[in-house]
Tab-separated table of C-alpha atoms in Angstrom:
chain	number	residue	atom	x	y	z
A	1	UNK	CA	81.542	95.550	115.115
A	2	UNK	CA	77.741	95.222	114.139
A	3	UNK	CA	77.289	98.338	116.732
A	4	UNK	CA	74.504	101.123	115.589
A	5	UNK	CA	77.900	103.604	115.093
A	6	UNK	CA	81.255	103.509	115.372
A	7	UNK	CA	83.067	106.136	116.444
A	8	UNK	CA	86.573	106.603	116.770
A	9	UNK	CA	89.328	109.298	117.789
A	10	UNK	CA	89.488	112.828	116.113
A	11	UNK	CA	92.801	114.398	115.402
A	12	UNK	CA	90.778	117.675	115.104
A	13	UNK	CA	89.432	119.724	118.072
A	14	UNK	CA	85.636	119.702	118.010
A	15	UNK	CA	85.894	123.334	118.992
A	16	UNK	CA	87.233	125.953	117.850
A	17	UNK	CA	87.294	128.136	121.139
A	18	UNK	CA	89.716	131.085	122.039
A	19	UNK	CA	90.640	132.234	125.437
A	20	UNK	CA	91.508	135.060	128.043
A	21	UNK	CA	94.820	135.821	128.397
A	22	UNK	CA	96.019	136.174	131.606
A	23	UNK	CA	96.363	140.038	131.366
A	24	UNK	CA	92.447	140.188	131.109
A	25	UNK	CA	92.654	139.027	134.597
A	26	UNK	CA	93.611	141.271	137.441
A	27	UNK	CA	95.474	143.950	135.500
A	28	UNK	CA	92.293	143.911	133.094
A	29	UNK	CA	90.072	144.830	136.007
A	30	UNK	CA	92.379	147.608	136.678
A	31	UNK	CA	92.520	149.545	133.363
A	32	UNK	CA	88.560	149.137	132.989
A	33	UNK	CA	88.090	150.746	136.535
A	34	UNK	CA	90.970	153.080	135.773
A	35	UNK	CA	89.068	153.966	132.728
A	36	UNK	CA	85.716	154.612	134.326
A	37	UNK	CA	87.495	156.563	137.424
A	38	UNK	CA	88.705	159.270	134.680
A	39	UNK	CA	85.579	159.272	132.764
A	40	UNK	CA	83.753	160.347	135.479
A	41	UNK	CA	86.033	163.097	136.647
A	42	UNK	CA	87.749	161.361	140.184
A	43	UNK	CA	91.435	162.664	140.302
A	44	UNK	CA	90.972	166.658	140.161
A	45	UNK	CA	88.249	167.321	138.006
A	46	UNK	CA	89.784	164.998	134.951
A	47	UNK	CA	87.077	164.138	133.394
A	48	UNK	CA	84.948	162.724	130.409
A	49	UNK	CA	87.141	164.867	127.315
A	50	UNK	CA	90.027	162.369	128.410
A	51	UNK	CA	87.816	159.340	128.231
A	52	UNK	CA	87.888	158.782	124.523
A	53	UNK	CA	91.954	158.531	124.155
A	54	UNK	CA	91.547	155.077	126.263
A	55	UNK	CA	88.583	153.562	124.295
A	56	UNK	CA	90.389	152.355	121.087
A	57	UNK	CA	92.658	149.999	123.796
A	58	UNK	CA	90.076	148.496	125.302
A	59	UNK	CA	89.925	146.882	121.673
A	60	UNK	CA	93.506	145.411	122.063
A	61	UNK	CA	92.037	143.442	125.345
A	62	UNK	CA	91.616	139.582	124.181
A	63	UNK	CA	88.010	138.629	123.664
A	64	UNK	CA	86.494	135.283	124.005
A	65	UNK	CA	85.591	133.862	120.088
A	66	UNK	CA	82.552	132.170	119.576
A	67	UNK	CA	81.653	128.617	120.030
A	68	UNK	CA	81.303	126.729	116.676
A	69	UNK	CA	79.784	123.847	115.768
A	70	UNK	CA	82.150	121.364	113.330
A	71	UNK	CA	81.406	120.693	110.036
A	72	UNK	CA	80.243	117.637	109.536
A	73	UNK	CA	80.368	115.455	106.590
A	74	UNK	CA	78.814	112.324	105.339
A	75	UNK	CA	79.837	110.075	102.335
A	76	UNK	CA	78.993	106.463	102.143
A	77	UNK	CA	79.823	103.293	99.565
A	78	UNK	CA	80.198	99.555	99.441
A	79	UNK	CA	83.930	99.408	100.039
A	80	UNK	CA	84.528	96.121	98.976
A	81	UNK	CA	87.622	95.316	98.338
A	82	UNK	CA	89.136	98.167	99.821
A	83	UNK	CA	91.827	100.093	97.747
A	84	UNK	CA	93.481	103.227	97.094
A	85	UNK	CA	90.840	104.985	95.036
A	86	UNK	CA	88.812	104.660	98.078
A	87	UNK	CA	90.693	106.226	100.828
A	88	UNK	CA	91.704	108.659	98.489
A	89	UNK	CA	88.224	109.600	98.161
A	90	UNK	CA	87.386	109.519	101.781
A	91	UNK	CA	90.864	111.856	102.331
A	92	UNK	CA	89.244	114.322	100.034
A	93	UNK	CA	85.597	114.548	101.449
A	94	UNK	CA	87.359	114.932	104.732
A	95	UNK	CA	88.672	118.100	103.735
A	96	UNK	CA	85.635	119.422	103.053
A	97	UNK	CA	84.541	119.439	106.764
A	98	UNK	CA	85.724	118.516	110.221
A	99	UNK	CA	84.531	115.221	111.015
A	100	UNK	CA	83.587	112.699	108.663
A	101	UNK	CA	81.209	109.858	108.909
A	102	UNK	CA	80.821	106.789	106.561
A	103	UNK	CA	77.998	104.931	105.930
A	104	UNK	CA	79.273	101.340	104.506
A	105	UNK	CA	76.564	99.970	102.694
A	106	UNK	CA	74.267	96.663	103.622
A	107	UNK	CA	75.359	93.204	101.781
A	108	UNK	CA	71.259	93.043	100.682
A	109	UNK	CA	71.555	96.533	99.178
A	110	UNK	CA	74.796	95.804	97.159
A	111	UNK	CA	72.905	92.571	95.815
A	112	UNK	CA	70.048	94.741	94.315
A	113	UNK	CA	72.234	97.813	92.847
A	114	UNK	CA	75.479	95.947	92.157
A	115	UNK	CA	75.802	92.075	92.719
A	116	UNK	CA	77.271	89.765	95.598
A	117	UNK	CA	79.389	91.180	97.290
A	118	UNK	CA	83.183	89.726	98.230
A	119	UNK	CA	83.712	91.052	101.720
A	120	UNK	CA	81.259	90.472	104.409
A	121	UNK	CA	80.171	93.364	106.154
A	122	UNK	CA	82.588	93.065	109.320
A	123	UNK	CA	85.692	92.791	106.800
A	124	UNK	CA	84.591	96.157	104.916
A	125	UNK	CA	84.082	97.015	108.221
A	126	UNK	CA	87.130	97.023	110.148
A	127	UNK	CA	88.684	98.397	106.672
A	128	UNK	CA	86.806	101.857	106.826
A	129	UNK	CA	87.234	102.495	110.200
A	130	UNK	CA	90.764	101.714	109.909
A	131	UNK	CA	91.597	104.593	107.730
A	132	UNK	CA	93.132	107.458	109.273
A	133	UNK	CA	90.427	110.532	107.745
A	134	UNK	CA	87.607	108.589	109.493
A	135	UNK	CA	85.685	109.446	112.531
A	136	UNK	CA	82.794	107.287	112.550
A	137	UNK	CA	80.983	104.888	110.879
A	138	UNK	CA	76.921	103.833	110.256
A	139	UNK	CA	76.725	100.092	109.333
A	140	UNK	CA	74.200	98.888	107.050
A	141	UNK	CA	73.579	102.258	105.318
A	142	UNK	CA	71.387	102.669	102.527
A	143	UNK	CA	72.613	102.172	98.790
A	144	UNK	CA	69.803	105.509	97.870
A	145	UNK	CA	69.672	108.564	99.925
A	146	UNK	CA	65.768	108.508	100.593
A	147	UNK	CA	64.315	111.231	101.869
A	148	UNK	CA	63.640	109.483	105.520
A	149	UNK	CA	67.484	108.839	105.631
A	150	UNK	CA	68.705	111.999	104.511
A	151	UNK	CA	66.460	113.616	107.575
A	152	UNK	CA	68.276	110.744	109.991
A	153	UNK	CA	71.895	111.937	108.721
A	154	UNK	CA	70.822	115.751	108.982
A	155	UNK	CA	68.624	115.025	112.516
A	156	UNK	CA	70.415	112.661	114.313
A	157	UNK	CA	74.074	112.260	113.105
A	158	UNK	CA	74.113	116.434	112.450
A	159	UNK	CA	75.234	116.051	109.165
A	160	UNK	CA	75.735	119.212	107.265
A	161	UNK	CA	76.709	117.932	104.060
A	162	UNK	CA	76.546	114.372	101.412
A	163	UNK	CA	79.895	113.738	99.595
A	164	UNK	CA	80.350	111.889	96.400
A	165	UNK	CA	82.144	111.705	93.265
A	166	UNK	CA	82.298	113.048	89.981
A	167	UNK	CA	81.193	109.568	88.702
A	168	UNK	CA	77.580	109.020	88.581
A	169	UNK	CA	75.899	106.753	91.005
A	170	UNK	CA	72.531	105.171	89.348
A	171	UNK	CA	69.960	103.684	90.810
A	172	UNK	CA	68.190	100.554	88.840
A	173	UNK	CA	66.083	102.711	87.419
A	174	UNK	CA	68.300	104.714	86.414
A	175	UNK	CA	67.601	107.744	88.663
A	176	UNK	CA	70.796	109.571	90.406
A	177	UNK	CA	71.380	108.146	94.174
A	178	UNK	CA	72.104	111.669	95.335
A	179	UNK	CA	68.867	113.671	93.733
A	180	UNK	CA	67.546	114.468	96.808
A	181	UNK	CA	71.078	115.839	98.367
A	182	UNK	CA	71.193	118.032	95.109
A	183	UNK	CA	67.900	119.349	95.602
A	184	UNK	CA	68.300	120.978	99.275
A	185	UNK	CA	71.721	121.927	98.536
A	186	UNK	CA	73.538	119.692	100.873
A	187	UNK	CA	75.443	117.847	98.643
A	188	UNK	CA	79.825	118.655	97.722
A	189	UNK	CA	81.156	116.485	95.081
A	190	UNK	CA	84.663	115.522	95.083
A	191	UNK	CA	86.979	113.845	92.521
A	192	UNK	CA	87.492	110.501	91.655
A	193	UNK	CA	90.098	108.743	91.703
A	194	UNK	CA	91.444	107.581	88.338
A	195	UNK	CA	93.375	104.289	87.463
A	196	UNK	CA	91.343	101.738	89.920
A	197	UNK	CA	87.801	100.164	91.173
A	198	UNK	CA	86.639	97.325	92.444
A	199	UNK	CA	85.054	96.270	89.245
A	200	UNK	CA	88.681	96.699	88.027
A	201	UNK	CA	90.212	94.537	90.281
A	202	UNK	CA	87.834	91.359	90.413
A	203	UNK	CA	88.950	91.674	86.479
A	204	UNK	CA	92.352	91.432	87.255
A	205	UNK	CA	91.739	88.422	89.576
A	206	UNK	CA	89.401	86.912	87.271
A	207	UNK	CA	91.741	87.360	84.260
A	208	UNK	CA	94.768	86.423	86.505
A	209	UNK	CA	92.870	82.971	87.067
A	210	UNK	CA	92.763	82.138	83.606
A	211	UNK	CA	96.490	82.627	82.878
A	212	UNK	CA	98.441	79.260	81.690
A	213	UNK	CA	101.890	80.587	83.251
A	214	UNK	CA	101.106	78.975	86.504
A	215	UNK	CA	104.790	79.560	87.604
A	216	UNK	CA	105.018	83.406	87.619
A	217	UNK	CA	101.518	84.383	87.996
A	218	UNK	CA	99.097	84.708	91.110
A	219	UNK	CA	97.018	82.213	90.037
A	220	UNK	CA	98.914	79.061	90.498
A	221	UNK	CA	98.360	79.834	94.617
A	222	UNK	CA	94.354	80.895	94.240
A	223	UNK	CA	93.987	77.732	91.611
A	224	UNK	CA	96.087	75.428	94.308
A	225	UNK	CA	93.647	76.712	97.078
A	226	UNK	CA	89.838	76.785	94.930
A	227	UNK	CA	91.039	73.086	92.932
A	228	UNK	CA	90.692	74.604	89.707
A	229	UNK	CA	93.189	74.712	86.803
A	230	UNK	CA	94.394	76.666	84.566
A	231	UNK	CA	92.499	77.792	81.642
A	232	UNK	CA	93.892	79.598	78.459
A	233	UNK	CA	96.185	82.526	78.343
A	234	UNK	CA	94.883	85.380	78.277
A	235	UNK	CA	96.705	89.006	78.326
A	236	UNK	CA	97.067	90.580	81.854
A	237	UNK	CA	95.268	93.059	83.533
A	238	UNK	CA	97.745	96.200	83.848
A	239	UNK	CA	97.079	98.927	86.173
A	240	UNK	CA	95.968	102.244	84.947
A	241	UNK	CA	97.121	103.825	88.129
A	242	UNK	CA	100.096	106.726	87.492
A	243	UNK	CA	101.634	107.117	90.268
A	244	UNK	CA	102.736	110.685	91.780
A	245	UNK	CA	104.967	111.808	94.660
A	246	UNK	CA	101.842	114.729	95.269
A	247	UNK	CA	99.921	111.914	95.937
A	248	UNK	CA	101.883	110.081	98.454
A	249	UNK	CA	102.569	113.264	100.213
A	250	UNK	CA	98.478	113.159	100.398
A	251	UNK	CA	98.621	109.968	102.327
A	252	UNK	CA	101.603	110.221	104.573
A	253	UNK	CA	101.496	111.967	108.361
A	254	UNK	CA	104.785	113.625	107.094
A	255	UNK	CA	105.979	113.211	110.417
A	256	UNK	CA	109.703	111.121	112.289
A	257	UNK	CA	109.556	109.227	114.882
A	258	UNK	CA	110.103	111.565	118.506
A	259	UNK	CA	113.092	111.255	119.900
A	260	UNK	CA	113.461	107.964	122.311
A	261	UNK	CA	110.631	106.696	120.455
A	262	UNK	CA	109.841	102.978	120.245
A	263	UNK	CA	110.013	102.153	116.450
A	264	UNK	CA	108.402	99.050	115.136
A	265	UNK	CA	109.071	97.448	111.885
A	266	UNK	CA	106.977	94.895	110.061
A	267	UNK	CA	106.920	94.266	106.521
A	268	UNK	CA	104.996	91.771	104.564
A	269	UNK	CA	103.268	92.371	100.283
A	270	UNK	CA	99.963	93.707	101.684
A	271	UNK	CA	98.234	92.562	98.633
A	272	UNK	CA	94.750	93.376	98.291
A	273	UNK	CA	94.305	95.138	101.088
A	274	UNK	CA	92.515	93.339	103.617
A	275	UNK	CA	90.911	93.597	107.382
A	276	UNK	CA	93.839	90.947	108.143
A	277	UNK	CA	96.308	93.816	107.253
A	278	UNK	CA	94.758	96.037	109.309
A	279	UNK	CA	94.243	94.059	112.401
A	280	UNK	CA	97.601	93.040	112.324
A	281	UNK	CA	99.223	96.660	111.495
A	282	UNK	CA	97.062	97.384	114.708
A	283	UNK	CA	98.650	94.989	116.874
A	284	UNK	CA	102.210	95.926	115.497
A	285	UNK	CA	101.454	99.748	116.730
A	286	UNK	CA	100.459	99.126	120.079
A	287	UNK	CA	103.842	97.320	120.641
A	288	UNK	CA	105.506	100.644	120.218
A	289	UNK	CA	105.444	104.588	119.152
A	290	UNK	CA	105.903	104.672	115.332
A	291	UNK	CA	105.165	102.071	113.197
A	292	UNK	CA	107.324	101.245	110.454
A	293	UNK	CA	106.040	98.863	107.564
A	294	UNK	CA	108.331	97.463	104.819
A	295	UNK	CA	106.474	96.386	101.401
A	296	UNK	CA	108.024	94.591	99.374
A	297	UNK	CA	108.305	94.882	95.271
A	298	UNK	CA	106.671	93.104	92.561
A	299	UNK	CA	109.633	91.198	91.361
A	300	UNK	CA	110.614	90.358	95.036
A	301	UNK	CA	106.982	88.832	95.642
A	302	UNK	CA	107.206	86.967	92.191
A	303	UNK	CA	110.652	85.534	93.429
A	304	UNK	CA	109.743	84.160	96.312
A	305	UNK	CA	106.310	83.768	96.093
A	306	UNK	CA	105.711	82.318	92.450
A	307	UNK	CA	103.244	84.888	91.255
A	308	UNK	CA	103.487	88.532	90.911
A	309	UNK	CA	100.942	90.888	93.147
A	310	UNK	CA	97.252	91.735	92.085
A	311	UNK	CA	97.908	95.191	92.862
A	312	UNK	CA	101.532	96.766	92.416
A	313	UNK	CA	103.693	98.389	94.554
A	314	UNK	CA	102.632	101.916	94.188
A	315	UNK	CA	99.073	100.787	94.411
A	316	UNK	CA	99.526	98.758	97.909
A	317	UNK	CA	101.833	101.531	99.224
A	318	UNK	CA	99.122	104.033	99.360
A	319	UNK	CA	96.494	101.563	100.743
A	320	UNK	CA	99.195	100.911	103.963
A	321	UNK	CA	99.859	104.531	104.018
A	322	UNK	CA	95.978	105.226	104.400
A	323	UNK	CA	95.992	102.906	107.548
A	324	UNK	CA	95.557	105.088	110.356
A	325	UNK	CA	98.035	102.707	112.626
A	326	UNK	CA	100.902	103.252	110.137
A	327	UNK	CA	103.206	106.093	110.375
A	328	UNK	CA	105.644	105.512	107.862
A	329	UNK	CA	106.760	102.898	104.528
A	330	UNK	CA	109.793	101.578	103.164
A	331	UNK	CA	108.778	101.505	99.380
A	332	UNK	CA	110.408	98.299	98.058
A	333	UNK	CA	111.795	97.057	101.290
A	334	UNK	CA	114.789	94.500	101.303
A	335	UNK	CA	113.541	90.854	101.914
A	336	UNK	CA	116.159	90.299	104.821
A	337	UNK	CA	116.094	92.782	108.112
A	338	UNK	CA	119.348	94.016	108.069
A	339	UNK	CA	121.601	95.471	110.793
A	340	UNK	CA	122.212	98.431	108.615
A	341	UNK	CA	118.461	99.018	108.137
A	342	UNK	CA	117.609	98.158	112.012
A	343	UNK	CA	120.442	100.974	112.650
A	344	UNK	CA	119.276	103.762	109.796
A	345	UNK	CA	115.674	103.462	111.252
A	346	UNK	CA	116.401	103.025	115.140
A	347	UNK	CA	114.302	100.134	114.790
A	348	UNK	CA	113.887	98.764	118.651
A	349	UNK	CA	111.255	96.030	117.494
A	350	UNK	CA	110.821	93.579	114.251
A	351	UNK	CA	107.116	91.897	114.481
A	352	UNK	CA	105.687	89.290	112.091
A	353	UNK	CA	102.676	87.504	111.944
A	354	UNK	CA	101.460	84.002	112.498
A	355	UNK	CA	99.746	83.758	109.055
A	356	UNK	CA	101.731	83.798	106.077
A	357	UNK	CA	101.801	83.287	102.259
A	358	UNK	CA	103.762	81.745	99.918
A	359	UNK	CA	106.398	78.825	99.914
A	360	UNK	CA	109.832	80.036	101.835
A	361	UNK	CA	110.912	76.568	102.884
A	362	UNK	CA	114.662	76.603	102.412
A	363	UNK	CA	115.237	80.119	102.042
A	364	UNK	CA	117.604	82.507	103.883
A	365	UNK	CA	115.680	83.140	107.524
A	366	UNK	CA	115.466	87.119	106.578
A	367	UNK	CA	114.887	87.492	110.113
A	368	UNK	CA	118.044	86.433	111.614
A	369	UNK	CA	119.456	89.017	112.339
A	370	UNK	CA	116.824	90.480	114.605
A	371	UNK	CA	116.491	87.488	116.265
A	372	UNK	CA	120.215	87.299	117.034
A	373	UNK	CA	120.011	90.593	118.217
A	374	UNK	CA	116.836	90.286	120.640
A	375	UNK	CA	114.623	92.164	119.285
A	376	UNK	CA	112.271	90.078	116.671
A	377	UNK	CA	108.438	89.154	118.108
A	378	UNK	CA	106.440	86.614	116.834
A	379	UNK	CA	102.341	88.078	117.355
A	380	UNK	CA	99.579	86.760	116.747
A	381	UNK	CA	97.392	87.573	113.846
A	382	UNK	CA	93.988	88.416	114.720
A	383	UNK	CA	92.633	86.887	111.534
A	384	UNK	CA	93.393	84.352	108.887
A	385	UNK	CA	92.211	85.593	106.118
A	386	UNK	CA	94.805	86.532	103.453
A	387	UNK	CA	95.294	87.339	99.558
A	388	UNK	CA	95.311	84.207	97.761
A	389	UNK	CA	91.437	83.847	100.032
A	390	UNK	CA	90.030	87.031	99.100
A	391	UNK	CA	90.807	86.425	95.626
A	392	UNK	CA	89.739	82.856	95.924
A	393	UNK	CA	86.041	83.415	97.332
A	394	UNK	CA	85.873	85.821	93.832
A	395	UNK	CA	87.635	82.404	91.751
A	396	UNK	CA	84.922	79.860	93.807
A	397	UNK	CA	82.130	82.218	92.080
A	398	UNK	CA	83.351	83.378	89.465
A	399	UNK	CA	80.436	83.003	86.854
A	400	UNK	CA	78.283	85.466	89.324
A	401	UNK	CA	81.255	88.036	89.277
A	402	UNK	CA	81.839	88.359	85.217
A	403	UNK	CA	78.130	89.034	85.269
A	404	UNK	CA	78.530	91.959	87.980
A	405	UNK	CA	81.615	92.870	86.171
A	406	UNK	CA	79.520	93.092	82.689
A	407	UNK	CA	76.869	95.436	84.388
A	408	UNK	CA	79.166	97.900	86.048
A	409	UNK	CA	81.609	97.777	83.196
A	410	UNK	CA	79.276	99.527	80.988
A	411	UNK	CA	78.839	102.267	83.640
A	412	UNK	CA	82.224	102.811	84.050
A	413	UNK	CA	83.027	102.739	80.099
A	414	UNK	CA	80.190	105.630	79.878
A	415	UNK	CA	82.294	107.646	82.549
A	416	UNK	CA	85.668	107.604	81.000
A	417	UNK	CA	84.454	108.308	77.395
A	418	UNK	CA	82.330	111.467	78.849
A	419	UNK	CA	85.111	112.047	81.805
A	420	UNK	CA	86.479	116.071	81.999
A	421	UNK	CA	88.675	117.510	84.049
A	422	UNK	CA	87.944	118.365	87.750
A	423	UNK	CA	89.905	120.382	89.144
A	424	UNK	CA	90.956	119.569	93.458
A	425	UNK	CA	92.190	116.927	94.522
């Protein structure tokens, strides 16, 4: 994963090439010799005045077009605990060219400009490159665009634009990241993504920690797993996100499964979006041709689970659907698989992992009726890291993440009191 670049598949041709048609072949070679025979007076002194009438066809003939070059486009960011605001972002500057690459910034860099970070570099990672707009990735990038990187991204990776936000991105000194981008005129801005951060969520995990109602929130399982307990009440941390059905249409591949196509369902909360997630969505797609993944509702998770989701269901929809190894979602799936459902969907396979959260010792098998039927797979999960351990590493340290909160807080407070409307998106 620590590789120089990562490059993966492009949905998009890298040319944009024509072709002959196979009447420019043969019978082409007759009409232009046709042409010349009669402009030159052959057949019985028929001659150039006749020549003209057969020019304006020759226009009609299929010409090769002209190689070009795709537009490439660079954006780059910390991506630590990867969420919806992010893709979305990434989906956007991906639009504004034909192959995008992602620089993912160095832990040491995020230190200076922003604090520790949560995920280590191979978790953030395996998260970028697992979103479906992204073509290839530079590890370690830097947090400014120098001058001496900005000639790298232009000279070596062909870069032919820099893509941010709206929001400004300052330097310590309070100097814009982007100046020099500005200045040559390679730099598109795009618009951000209202309703969530990353500062955002470490304060809903943070805040989450310190509530008293240990039975119905999350942080009776991250306070079980760090050995802390529970401090006073405090109110939660809502979600500003608004939902809109433009802006699942924005993640989704819009597309059914093929006919005779191998369908694959697994479901699971997908809370906090992690490189677990992804690993494991991967391994559930190569079992099949469409992948299918059921996420299940707050109140479900709370039920079961004894605390409610960080994120909510809207919120971890879109951060499945910008998986690129997911093709479709069940919003608010049913806890138990169903013959019904396994019939509606033509599901052939039902997958779940080896690592699991949450208590369900006693409870209704809600596989059973895949596994009566044949068709239920027990795989592996490639990782074990999970929710309730993401959130806990931000619990363990908690003093050095209010005081990265504090700093970016104030940055972010600045945006959405000076915030107008952008139009796109």
């Amino acid at each position: 994963m620590m590789m120089g670049l990562l490059a993966f598949e492009s949905h998009q041709g890298l040319w944009n090439s024509g072709y002959y048609s196979q009447f420019f072949g043969i019978g082409g070679v007759m009409i232009t010799v046709a042409i010349l025979i009669l402009s030159t007076g052959y057949f019985g002194g028929i001659g150039a005045p006749f020549a003209p009438y057969f020019w304006p066809y020759l226009g009609q003939v299929p010409k090769k077009r002209e190689r070009k070059r795709p537009v490439r486009v660079y954006m780059d960011g910390c991506f630590d605990l990867m969420h919806y605001g992010h893709a979305n972002a990434l989906r956007q500057a991906k639009l504004l060219g034909d192959q995008l690459v992602v620089g993912v910034v160095s832990d040491e860099e995020i230190v200076a400009n922003k604090g520790p970070p949560v995920l280590s570099m191979e978790e953030r990672l395996t998260l970028v490159s697992g979103l479906k707009w992204v073509d290839e990735v530079i590890p370690n990038a830097p947090y400014e665009i120098t001058e001496e990187f900005m000639n790298t991204l232009f000279n070596k990776y062909s870069i032919d634009y820099i893509i941010h936000g709206d929001d400004p991105c300052l330097l310590p000194d309070g100097t814009d990241a982007y100046a020099l981008a500005k200045k040559v005129g390679r730099y598109k801005q795009i618009k951000r993504t209202e309703g969530v951060s990353s500062t955002d969520i470490v304060g809903r995990i943070l805040l989450s920690f310190k509530q008293k109602d240990a039975d119905t929130d999350f942080s009776i399982a991250v306070d079980e797993k760090a050995g802390v307990k529970p401090k006073d009440e405090v109110k939660s941390h809502l979600s500003h996100f608004l939902p809109t059905s433009r802006r699942i249409m924005q993640f989704s591949n819009g597309q059914a499964p093929s006919p005779g196509a191998r369908v694959v369902y697994i479901d699971g909360a997908f809370d906090l979006f992690h490189a677990g997630h992804v690993e494991i969505l991967r391994s559930a797609r190569q079992l099949g041709d469409f992948l299918l993944v059921g996420i299940h509702d707050d109140q479900s998770i709370r039920d079961r689970r004894g605390y409610r989701p960080i994120m909510h269901l809207h919120e971890r929809t879109l951060s499945v659907l910008a998986c690129r190894y997911v093709d479709e979602v069940i919003i608010g799936a049913p806890w138990e698989v169903s013959k019904d459902m396994i019939t509606t969907f033509n599901i052939s396979l039902v997958v779940h992992g080896t690592v699991t959260e949450g208590n369900s010792a006693g409870e209704i098998d809600p596989y059973a009726v895949p596994k009566s039927m044949g068709i239920f797979k027990t795989i592996m999960s490639p990782k074990s890291i999970t929710s309730v351990s993401v959130a806990t590493r931000i619990v363990d340290n908690h003093e050095a993440y209010k005081k990265r909160n504090l700093k970016k807080k104030a940055s972010e407070d600045r945006y959405y009191t000076q915030k107008k409307f952008v139009s796109g998106d």
